[in-house]
Amino acid sequence: MAERKGGKKLKLGVLISGRGSNLQALIDASANPDYPAEIALVVSNVPGAKGLERCRQPGIATAVINHKDFEDRESFEAELDKTLRAQGVELVCLAGFMRLLTDTFVNGWRDRLINIHPSLLPAFKGLNTQARAVEAGVRFAGCTVHYVRPAMDDGPIIVQAAVPVHADDDADTLAARILTQEHRIYPLAVRLIAEGRVRVAGERVLIDGAQSAEETLINPAER
Ligand code: GAR
């Protein structure tokens, strides 16, 4: 993505289906005047999603596009695409958006569509990642922000955070530990993109000017 000219902020479209705590992390980050991105629009496919309420106070534009109102995925996504483009969205951020997107939509936003997933991809794609991580007895879990490709939870990795898995963890305690890091890495990944520092080379992401892995690999200590 090219360098942003004249201090213009990157326009985000955030897609949600529920609680919206990652949306809140992006709202909080963009409240800082120095943050290089702003939320142009939040779209929920679920009417009444809690995340929509988070937009009221900061005055962020919202739209509800209920997939149930459409005959098929294609017509739902055509409306989604039209709505995002009409608002001038430059980067689409999936934030707990629980609908699979077709190849047409994904390819139409190639390298301008990112997702946050609660595992260290490519491990634990799909749902219930935290319960599956506890069950598998892994010592580390975490979260990933990645560019979206047509295959589920697939695509070039931008930032990851690792957290320990403790012997007394259950899915909920692990999910909470991971979520804290999600709220840290989503705004970070968006900032790196908005600063024009993220390049996709092959199917790997390279970060221009990164001094060390520390910027894109976050490894918090205990608990
Ligand atoms: C987050 O944990 C996010 O990583 C996950 O859904 C949750 C949404 O929470 N996304 C996925 O599992 C996508 N495959 P939020 O609505 O509070 O941001």
GROMACS .gro file of C-alpha atoms in nm, residues 1-75:
model
   75
    1MET     CA    1   0.000   0.000   0.000
    2ALA     CA    2   0.138   0.340  -0.093
    3GLU     CA    3   0.256   0.592   0.166
    4ARG     CA    4  -0.026   0.817   0.291
    5LYS     CA    5   0.008   1.164   0.147
    6GLY     CA    6  -0.048   1.492   0.332
    7GLY     CA    7  -0.140   1.334   0.666
    8LYS     CA    8  -0.464   1.193   0.520
    9LYS     CA    9  -0.601   0.915   0.736
   10LEU     CA   10  -0.670   0.567   0.601
   11LYS     CA   11  -1.045   0.508   0.591
   12LEU     CA   12  -1.153   0.188   0.764
   13GLY     CA   13  -1.469  -0.014   0.722
   14VAL     CA   14  -1.516  -0.242   1.022
   15LEU     CA   15  -1.738  -0.549   0.986
   16ILE     CA   16  -1.889  -0.700   1.300
   17SER     CA   17  -2.148  -0.956   1.405
   18GLY     CA   18  -2.158  -0.923   1.783
   19ARG     CA   19  -1.990  -0.784   2.092
   20GLY     CA   20  -1.745  -0.559   1.910
   21SER     CA   21  -1.463  -0.543   2.162
   22ASN     CA   22  -1.205  -0.539   1.880
   23LEU     CA   23  -1.408  -0.262   1.716
   24GLN     CA   24  -1.379  -0.076   2.050
   25ALA     CA   25  -1.001  -0.117   2.041
   26LEU     CA   26  -0.998   0.042   1.694
   27ILE     CA   27  -1.235   0.322   1.810
   28ASP     CA   28  -1.005   0.392   2.106
   29ALA     CA   29  -0.692   0.391   1.890
   30SER     CA   30  -0.844   0.623   1.631
   31ALA     CA   31  -0.951   0.868   1.902
   32ASN     CA   32  -0.580   0.960   1.921
   33PRO     CA   33  -0.519   1.247   1.676
   34ASP     CA   34  -0.185   1.091   1.580
   35TYR     CA   35  -0.338   0.759   1.478
   36PRO     CA   36  -0.310   0.730   1.098
   37ALA     CA   37  -0.651   0.565   1.037
   38GLU     CA   38  -1.014   0.656   1.100
   39ILE     CA   39  -1.332   0.452   1.102
   40ALA     CA   40  -1.549   0.560   0.809
   41LEU     CA   41  -1.820   0.298   0.861
   42VAL     CA   42  -1.915   0.002   1.080
   43VAL     CA   43  -2.132  -0.266   0.922
   44SER     CA   44  -2.308  -0.541   1.114
   45ASN     CA   45  -2.478  -0.836   0.950
   46VAL     CA   46  -2.671  -0.886   1.276
   47PRO     CA   47  -2.937  -0.630   1.369
   48GLY     CA   48  -2.896  -0.517   1.730
   49ALA     CA   49  -2.534  -0.635   1.757
   50LYS     CA   50  -2.384  -0.489   2.074
   51GLY     CA   51  -2.093  -0.346   1.877
   52LEU     CA   52  -2.328  -0.103   1.701
   53GLU     CA   53  -2.396   0.074   2.032
   54ARG     CA   54  -2.026   0.146   2.066
   55CYS     CA   55  -2.051   0.376   1.762
   56ARG     CA   56  -2.320   0.604   1.901
   57GLN     CA   57  -2.115   0.815   2.141
   58PRO     CA   58  -1.817   0.874   1.906
   59GLY     CA   59  -2.064   0.941   1.621
   60ILE     CA   60  -1.939   0.671   1.384
   61ALA     CA   61  -2.160   0.587   1.084
   62THR     CA   62  -2.319   0.243   1.099
   63ALA     CA   63  -2.513   0.019   0.863
   64VAL     CA   64  -2.696  -0.307   0.920
   65ILE     CA   65  -2.690  -0.543   0.626
   66ASN     CA   66  -2.873  -0.850   0.744
   67HIS     CA   67  -2.766  -1.152   0.541
   68LYS     CA   68  -3.109  -1.305   0.608
   69ASP     CA   69  -3.268  -1.035   0.393
   70PHE     CA   70  -3.082  -1.161   0.085
   71GLU     CA   71  -3.149  -1.454  -0.140
   72ASP     CA   72  -2.788  -1.570  -0.157
   73ARG     CA   73  -2.434  -1.483  -0.049
   74GLU     CA   74  -2.362  -1.303  -0.374
   75SER     CA   75  -2.644  -1.050  -0.338
   0.00000   0.00000   0.00000
